[in-house]
GROMACS .gro file of C-alpha atoms in nm:
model
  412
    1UNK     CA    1   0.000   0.000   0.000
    2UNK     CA    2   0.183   0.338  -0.112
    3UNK     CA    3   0.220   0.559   0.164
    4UNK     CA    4  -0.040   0.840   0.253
    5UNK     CA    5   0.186   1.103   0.231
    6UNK     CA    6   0.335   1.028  -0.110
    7UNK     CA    7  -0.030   0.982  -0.289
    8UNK     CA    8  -0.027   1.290  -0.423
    9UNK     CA    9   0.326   1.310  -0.593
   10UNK     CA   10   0.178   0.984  -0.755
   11UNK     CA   11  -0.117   1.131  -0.822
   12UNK     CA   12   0.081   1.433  -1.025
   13UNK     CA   13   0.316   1.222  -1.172
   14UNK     CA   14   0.000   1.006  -1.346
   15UNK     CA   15  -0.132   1.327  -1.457
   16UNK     CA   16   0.184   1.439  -1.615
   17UNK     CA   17   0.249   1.133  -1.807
   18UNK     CA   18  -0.128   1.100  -1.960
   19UNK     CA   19  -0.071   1.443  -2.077
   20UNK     CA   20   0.243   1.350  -2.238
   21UNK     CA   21   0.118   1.092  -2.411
   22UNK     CA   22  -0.195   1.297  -2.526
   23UNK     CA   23   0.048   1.534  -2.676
   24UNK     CA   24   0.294   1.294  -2.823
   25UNK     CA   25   0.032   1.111  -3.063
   26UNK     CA   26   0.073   1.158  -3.405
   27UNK     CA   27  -0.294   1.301  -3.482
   28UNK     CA   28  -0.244   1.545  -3.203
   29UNK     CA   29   0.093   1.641  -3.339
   30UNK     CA   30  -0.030   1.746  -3.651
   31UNK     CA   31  -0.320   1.956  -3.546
   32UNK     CA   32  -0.087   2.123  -3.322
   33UNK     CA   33   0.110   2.162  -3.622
   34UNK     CA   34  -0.110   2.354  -3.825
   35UNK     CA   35  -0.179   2.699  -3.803
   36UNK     CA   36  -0.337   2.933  -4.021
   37UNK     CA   37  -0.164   3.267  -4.114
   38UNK     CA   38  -0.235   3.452  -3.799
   39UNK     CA   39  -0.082   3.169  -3.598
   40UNK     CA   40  -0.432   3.013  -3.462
   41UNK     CA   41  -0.441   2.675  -3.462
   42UNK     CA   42  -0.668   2.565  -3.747
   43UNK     CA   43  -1.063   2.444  -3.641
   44UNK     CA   44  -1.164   2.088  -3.797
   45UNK     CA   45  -1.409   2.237  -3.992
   46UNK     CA   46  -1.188   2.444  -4.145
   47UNK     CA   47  -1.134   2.382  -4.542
   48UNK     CA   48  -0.740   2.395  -4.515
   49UNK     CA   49  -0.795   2.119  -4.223
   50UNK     CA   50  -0.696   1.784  -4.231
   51UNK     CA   51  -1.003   1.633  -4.396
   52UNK     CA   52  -1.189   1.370  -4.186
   53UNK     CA   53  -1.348   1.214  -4.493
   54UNK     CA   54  -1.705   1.187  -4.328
   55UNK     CA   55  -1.883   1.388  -4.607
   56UNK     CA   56  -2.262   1.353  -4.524
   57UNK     CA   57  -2.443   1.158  -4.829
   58UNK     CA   58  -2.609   1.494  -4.924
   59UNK     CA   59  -2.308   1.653  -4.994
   60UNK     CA   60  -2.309   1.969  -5.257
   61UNK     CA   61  -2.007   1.897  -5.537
   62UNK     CA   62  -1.849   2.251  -5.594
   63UNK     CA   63  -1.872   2.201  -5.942
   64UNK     CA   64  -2.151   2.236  -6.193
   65UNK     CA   65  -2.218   1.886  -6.246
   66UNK     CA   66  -2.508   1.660  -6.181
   67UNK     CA   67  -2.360   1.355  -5.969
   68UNK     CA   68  -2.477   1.086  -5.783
   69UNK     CA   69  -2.324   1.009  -5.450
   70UNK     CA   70  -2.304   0.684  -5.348
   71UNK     CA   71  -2.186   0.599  -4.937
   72UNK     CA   72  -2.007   0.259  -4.839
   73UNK     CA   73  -2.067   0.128  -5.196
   74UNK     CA   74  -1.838  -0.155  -5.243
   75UNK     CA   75  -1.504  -0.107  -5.322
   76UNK     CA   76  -1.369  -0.177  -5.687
   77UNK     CA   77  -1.140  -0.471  -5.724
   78UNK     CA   78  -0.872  -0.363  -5.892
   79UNK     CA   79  -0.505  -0.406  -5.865
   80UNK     CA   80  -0.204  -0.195  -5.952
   81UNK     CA   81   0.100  -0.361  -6.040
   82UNK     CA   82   0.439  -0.221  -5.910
   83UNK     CA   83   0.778  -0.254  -5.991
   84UNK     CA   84   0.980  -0.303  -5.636
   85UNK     CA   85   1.324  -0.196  -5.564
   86UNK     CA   86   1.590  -0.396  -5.594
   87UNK     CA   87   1.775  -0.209  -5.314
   88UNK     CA   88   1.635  -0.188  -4.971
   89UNK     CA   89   1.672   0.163  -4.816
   90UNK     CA   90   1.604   0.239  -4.446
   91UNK     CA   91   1.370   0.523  -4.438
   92UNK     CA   92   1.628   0.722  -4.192
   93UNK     CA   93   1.891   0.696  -4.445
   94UNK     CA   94   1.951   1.030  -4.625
   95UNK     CA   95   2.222   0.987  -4.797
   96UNK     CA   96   2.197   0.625  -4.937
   97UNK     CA   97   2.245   0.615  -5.370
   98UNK     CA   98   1.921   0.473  -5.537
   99UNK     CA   99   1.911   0.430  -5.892
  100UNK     CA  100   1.667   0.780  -6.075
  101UNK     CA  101   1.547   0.845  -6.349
  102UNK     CA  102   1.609   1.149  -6.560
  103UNK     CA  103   1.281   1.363  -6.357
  104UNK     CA  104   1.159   1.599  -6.155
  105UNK     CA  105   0.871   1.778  -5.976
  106UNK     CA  106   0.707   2.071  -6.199
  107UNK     CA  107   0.560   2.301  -6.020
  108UNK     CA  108   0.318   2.603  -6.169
  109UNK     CA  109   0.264   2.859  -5.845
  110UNK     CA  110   0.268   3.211  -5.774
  111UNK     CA  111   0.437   3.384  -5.426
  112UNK     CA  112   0.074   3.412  -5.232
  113UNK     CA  113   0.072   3.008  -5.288
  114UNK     CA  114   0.361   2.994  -5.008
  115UNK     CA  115   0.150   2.822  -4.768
  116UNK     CA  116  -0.016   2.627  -4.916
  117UNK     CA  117   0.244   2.482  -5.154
  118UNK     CA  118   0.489   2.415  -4.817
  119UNK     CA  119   0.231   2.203  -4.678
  120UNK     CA  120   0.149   2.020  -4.979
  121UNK     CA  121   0.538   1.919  -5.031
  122UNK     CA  122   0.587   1.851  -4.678
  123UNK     CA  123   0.355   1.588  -4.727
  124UNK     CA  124   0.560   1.432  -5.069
  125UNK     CA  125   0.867   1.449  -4.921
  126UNK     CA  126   0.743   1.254  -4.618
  127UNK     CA  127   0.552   1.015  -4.838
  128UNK     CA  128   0.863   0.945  -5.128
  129UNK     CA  129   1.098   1.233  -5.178
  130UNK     CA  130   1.287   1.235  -4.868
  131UNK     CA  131   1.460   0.911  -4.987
  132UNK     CA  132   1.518   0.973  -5.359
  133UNK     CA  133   1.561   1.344  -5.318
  134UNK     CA  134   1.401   1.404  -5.686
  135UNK     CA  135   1.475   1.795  -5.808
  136UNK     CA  136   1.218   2.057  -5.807
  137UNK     CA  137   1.102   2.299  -6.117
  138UNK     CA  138   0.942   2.600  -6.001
  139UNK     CA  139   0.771   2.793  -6.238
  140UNK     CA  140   0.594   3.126  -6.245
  141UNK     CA  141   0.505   3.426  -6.483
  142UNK     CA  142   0.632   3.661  -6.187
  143UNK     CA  143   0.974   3.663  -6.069
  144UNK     CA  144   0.991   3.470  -5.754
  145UNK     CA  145   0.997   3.603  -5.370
  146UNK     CA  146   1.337   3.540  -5.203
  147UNK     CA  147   1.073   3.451  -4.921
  148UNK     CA  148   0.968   3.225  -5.156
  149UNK     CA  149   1.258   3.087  -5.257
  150UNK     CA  150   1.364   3.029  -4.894
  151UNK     CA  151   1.106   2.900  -4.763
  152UNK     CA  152   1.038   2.665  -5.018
  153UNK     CA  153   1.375   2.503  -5.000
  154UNK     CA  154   1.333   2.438  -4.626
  155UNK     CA  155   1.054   2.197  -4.719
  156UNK     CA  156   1.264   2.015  -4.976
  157UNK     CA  157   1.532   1.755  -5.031
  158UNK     CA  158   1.614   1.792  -5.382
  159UNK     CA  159   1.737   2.054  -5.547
  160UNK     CA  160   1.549   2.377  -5.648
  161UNK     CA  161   1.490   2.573  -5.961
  162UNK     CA  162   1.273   2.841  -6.009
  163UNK     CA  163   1.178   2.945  -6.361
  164UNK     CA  164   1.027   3.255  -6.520
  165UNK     CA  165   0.757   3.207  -6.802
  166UNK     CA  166   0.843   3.399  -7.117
  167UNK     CA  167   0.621   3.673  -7.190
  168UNK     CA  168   0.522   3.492  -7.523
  169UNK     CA  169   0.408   3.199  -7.329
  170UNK     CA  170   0.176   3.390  -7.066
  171UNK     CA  171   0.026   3.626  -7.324
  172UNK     CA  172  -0.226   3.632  -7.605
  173UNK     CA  173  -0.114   3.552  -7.959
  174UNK     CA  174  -0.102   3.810  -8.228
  175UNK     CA  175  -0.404   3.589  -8.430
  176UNK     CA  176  -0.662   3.590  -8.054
  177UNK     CA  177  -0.924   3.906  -8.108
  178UNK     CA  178  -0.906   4.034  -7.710
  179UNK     CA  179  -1.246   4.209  -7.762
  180UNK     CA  180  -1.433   3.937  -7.845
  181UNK     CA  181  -1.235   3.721  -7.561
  182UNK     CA  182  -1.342   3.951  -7.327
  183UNK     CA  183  -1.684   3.941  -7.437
  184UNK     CA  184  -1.680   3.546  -7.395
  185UNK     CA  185  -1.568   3.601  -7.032
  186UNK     CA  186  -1.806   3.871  -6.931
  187UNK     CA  187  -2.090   3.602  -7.091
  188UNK     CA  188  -1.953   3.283  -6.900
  189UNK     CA  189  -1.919   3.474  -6.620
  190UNK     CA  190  -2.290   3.605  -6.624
  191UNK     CA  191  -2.370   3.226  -6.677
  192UNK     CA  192  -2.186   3.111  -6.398
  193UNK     CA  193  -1.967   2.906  -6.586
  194UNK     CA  194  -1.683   2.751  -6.348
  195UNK     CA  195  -1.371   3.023  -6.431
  196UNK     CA  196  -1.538   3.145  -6.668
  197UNK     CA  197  -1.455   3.499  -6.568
  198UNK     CA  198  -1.102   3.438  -6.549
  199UNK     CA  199  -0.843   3.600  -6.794
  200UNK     CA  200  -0.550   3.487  -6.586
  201UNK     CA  201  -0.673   3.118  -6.560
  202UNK     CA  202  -0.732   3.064  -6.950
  203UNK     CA  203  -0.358   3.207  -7.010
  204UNK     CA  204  -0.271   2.898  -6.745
  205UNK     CA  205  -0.443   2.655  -6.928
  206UNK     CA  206  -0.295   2.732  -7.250
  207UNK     CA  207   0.061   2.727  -7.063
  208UNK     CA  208   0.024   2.406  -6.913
  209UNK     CA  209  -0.150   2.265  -7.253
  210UNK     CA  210   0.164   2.324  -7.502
  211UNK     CA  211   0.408   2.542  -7.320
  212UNK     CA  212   0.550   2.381  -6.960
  213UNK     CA  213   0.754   2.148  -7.111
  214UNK     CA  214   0.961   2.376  -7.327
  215UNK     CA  215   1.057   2.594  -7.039
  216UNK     CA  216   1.461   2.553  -7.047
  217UNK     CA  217   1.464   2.434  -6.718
  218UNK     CA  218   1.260   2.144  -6.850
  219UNK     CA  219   1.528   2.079  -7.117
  220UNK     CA  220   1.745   1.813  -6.949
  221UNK     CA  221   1.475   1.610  -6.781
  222UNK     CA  222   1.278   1.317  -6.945
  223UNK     CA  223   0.998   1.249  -6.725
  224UNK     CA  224   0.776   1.498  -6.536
  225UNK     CA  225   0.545   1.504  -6.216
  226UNK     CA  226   0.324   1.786  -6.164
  227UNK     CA  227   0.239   1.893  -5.832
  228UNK     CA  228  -0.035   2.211  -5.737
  229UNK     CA  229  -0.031   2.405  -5.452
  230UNK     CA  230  -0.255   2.239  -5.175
  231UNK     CA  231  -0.291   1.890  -5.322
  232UNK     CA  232  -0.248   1.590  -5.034
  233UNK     CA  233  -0.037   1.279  -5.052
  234UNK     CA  234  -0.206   1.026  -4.802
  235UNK     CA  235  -0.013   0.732  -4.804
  236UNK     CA  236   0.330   0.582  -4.808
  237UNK     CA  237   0.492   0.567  -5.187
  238UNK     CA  238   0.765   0.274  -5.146
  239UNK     CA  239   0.917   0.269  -5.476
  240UNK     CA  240   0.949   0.505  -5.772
  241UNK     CA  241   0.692   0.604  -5.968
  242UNK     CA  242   0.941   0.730  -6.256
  243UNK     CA  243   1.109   0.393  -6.244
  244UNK     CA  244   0.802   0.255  -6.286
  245UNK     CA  245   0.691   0.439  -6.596
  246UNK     CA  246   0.996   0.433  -6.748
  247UNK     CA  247   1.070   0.046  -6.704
  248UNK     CA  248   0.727  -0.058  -6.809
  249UNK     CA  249   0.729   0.134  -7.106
  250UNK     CA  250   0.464   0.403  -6.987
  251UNK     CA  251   0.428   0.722  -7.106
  252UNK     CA  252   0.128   0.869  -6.895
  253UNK     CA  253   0.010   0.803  -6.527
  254UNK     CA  254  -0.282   0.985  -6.368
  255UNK     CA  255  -0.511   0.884  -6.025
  256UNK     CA  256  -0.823   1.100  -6.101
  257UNK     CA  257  -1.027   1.128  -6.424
  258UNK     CA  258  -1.357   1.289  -6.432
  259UNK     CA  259  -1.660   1.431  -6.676
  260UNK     CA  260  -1.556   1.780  -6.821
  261UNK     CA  261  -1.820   2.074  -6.786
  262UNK     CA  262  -1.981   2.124  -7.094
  263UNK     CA  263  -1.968   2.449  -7.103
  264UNK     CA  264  -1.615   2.507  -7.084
  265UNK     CA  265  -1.530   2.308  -7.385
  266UNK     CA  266  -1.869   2.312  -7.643
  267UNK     CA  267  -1.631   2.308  -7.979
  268UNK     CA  268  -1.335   2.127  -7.850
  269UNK     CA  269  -1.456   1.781  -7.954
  270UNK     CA  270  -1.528   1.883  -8.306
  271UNK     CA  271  -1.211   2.077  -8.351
  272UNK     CA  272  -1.051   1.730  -8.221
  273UNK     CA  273  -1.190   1.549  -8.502
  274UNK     CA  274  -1.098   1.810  -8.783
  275UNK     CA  275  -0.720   1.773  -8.634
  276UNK     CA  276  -0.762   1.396  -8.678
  277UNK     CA  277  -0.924   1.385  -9.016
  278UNK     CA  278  -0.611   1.637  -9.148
  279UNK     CA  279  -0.358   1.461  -8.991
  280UNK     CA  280  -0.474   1.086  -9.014
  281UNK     CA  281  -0.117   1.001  -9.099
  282UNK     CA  282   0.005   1.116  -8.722
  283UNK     CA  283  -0.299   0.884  -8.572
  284UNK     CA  284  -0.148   0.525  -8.478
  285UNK     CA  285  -0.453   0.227  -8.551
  286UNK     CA  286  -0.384   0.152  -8.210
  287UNK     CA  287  -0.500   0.396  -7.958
  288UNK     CA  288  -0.716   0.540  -7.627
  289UNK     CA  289  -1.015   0.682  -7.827
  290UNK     CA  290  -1.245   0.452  -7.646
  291UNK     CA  291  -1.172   0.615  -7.355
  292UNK     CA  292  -1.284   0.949  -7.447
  293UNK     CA  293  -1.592   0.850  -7.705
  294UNK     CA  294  -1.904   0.613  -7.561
  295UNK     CA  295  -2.045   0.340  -7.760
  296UNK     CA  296  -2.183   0.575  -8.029
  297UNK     CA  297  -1.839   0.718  -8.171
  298UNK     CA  298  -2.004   1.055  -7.930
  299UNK     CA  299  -1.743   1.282  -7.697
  300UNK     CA  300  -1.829   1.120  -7.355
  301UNK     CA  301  -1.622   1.439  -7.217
  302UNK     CA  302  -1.401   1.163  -6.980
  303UNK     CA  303  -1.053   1.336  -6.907
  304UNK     CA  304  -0.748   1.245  -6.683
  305UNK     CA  305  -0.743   1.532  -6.396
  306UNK     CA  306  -0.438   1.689  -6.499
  307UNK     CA  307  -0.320   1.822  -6.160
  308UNK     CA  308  -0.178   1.528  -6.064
  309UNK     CA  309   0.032   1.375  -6.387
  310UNK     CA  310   0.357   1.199  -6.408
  311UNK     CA  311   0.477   1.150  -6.773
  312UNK     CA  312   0.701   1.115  -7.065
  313UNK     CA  313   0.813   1.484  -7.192
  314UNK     CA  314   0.965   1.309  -7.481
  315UNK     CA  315   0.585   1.255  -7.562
  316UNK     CA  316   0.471   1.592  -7.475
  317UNK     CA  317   0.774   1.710  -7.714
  318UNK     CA  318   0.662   1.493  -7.979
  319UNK     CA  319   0.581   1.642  -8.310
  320UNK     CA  320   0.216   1.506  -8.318
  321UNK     CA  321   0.137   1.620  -7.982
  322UNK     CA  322   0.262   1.994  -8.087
  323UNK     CA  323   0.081   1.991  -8.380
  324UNK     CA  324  -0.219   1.844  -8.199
  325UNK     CA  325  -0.175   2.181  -7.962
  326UNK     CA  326  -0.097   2.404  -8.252
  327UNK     CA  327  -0.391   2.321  -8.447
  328UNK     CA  328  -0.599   2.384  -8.088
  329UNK     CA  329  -0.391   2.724  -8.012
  330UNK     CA  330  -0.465   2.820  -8.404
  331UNK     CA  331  -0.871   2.761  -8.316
  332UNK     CA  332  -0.905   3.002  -8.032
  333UNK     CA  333  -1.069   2.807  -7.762
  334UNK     CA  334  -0.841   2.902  -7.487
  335UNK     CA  335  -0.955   3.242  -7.515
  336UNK     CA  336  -1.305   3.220  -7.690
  337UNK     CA  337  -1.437   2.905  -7.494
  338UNK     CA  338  -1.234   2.816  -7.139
  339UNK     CA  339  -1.030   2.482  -7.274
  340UNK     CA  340  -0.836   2.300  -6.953
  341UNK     CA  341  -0.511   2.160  -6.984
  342UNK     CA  342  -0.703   1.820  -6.840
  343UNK     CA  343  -0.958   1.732  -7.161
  344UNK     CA  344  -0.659   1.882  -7.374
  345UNK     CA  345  -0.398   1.602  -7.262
  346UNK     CA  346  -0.601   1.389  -7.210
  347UNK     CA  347  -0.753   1.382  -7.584
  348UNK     CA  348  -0.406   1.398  -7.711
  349UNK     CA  349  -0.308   1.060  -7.509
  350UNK     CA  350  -0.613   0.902  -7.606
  351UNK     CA  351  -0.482   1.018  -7.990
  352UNK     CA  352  -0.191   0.948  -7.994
  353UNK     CA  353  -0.139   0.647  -7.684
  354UNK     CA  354  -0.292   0.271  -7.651
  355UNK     CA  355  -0.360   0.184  -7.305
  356UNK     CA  356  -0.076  -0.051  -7.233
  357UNK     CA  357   0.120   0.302  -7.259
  358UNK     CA  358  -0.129   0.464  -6.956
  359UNK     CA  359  -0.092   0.381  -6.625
  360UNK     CA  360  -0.373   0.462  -6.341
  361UNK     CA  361  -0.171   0.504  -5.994
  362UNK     CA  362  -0.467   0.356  -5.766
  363UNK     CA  363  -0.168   0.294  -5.479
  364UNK     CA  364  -0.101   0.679  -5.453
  365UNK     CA  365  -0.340   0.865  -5.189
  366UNK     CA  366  -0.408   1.212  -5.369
  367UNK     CA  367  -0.605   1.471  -5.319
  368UNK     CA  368  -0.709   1.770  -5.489
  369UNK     CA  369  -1.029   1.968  -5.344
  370UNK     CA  370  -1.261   1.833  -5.376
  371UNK     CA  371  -1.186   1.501  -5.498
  372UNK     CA  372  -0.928   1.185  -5.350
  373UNK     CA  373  -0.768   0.902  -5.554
  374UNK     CA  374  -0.738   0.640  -5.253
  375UNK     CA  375  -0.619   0.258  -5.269
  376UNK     CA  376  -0.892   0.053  -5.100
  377UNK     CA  377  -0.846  -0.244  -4.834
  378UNK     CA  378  -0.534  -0.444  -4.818
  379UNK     CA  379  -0.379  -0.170  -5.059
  380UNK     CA  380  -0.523   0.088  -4.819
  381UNK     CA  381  -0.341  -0.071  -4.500
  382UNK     CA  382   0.005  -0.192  -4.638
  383UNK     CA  383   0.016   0.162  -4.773
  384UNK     CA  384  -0.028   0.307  -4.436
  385UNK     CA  385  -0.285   0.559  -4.638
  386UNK     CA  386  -0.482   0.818  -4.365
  387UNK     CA  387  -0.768   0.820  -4.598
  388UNK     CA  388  -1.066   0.634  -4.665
  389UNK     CA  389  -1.124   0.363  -4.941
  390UNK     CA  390  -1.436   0.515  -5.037
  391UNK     CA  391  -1.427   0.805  -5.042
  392UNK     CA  392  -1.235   0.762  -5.358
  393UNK     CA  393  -1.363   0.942  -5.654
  394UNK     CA  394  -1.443   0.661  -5.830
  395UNK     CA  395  -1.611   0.487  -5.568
  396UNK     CA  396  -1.796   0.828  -5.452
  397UNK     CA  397  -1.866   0.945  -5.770
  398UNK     CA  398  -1.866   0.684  -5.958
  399UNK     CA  399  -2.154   0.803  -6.226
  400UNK     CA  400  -1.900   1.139  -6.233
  401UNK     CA  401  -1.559   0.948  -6.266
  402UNK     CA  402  -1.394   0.748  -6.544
  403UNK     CA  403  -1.142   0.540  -6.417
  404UNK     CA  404  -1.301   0.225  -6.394
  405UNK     CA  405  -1.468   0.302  -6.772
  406UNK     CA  406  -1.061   0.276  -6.853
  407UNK     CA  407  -0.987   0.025  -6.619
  408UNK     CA  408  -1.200  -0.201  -6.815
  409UNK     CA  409  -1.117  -0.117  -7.178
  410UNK     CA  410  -0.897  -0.409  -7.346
  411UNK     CA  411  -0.527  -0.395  -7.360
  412UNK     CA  412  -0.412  -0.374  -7.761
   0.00000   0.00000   0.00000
């Protein structure tokens, strides 16, 4: 029986411990860990929180589509086929040689994106880069902060670059009427059409459409994986996704692919199919198409969600893709419609790729508001992922997404 006058030190002592171990846990941590720009600690029901995944089965989807949302629904059985290591690395070993590729992280951001970039590549380098230490391309059509710069590399293990976008690149082309482009955004904008508004936005989607990869920067890599500002990597990557492209003979890897709004993109399809019936000699008989078109031969408006893409830039230098993107530039649509980089790429992969040549990454845990790519049950666990099987967009959404539509189409 403890003594009576030493129950209280033991009584402290138990107190002082719980606490500690309160603190010490790793959910705890991280909440502690995040602060908004004032220095408060961020509220769960915050957007920039860490998301708990519980959407209520009523949930609004930001965008302008019609979707149908689907809880628990059983999780697709699918399986993604890796190519392991032949080296073991511990995970505390900095400095140990792997065998790269010739890639690296490209990165489209502005200064104000500080915050929200840091925390997004805190989370990659925890997740893969911290043991293959894979270089960084910044890119931006405003000098870079030294903030920036700084801060940035604190957050990093590879090297940094930071690029500024040629005028030419970020600006409108000498054959693009401006008055009637600003008409088009004054009417989308009236109509409520997602971006629609936006001048800077359409000069971004043309950029990343035909222009990223010729930066000079770009110039001595071969494979590319683009990362956005406030994106979230959920679970552990143990091997190399470049390796993995590269030694599999892949030239395009994507987690999310969606329906495109409409309204963004009413003549793209047809201006797709004049490219293709002028240049039928740059079309291989073996291709994606069926992907992109439903049983009909009609658009189906499936793309790849471009935000998250790791690929070949020898195929985004190709000459078919760049006249695929001149003939597009030539027609306007960036500035007289709203085309996205995402039904852009994506048609010229379906063109120009078979499937064998595409990868889906269901192992990686991405998110981009407001959707997640997330590997489901055994995947799920061995990949020590933090978020939840279905709430995977293809699982969630699954009348919205597309990946299972390519999932099933027939190798060549």
């Amino acid at each position: 029986m403890l003594n009576v006058k030493w129950r209280p030190v033991a009584i402290i002592a138990a107190i002082v411990l719980l606490v500690h171990f309160i603190v010490r846990s790793p959910y705890i941590e991280y909440r502690l860990s995040q602060t908004d720009d004032n220095g408060a600690a961020l509220q769960p029901d915050r957007e920039d929180a860490l998301p708990s995944n519980q959407a209520p089965a009523n949930m609004k989807h930001p965008l302008p589509v019609t979707v149908t949302v689907t809880q628990n629904a059983e999780a697709p059985q699918t399986v993604t086929s890796i190519v392991k290591e032949t080296v073991y690395i511990d995970n505390d070993l900095k400095d140990e040689v792997l065998e790269k590729a010739s890639a690296a992280f490209v990165v489209l951001t502005r200064n104000q994106d500080l915050k929200a970039l840091r925390e997004s590549l805190a989370q990659l380098e925890a997740q893969f880069n911290r043991r293959y230490h894979y270089p960084y391309v910044f890119l931006n059509n405003e000098p870079f902060s030294d903030e920036f710069k700084e801060k940035i590399q604190e957050v990093v293990s590879g090297e940094c670059q930071f690029g500024l976008i040629p005028e030419e690149h970020w600006s409108y082309p000498d054959f693009i009427n401006q008055t009637r482009a600003a008409e088009v955004r004054k009417d989308m904008k009236e109509r409520k059409v997602i971006y629609g508004g936006h001048e800077s936005y359409r000069h971004m989607c043309r950029y990343e459409s035909g222009f990223f990869f010729r930066h000079p920067l770009m110039d001595q890599y071969k494979w590319y994986w683009r990362v956005e500002p406030g994106v979230k990597f959920a679970c552990e990557i143990d091997y190399d996704p470049f390796l993995f492209m590269e030694r599999n003979n892949k030239k395009y890897g994507f987690t999310i692919s969606i329906k495109e709004v409409i309204e963004t993109i009413p003549t793209l399809w047809n201006t797709t199919m004049q490219f293709m019936d002028k240049h039928r000699h740059l079309i291989p008989a073996t291709n994606l198409m069926e992907f992109v078109t439903d049983k009909d031969g009609d658009y189906n408006r499936c793309h790849f969600w471009s935000n998250f893409e790791i690929a070949s830039l020898d195929f985004m230098r190709s000459d078919q893709y760049l006249a695929y993107f001149d003939y597009l530039d030539r027609a306007g649509g960036f500035f007289y419609e709203r085309w996205g980089d995402a039904p852009v790429h994506s048609l010229g992969v379906s063109m120009f790729l078979n499937k064998n040549e595409v990868h889906w990454f269901e192992d990686i845990g991405y998110y981009h508001g407001p959707l997640w790519n997330c590997p489901k049950n055994e995947m799920n666990r061995n990949k020590k992922c933090w978020c939840l099987g279905d709430q995977s967009t293809e699982v969630k959404y699954k009348a919205w997404s597309c990946t299972l539509d390519f999932v099933e189409l027939t190798n060549p």
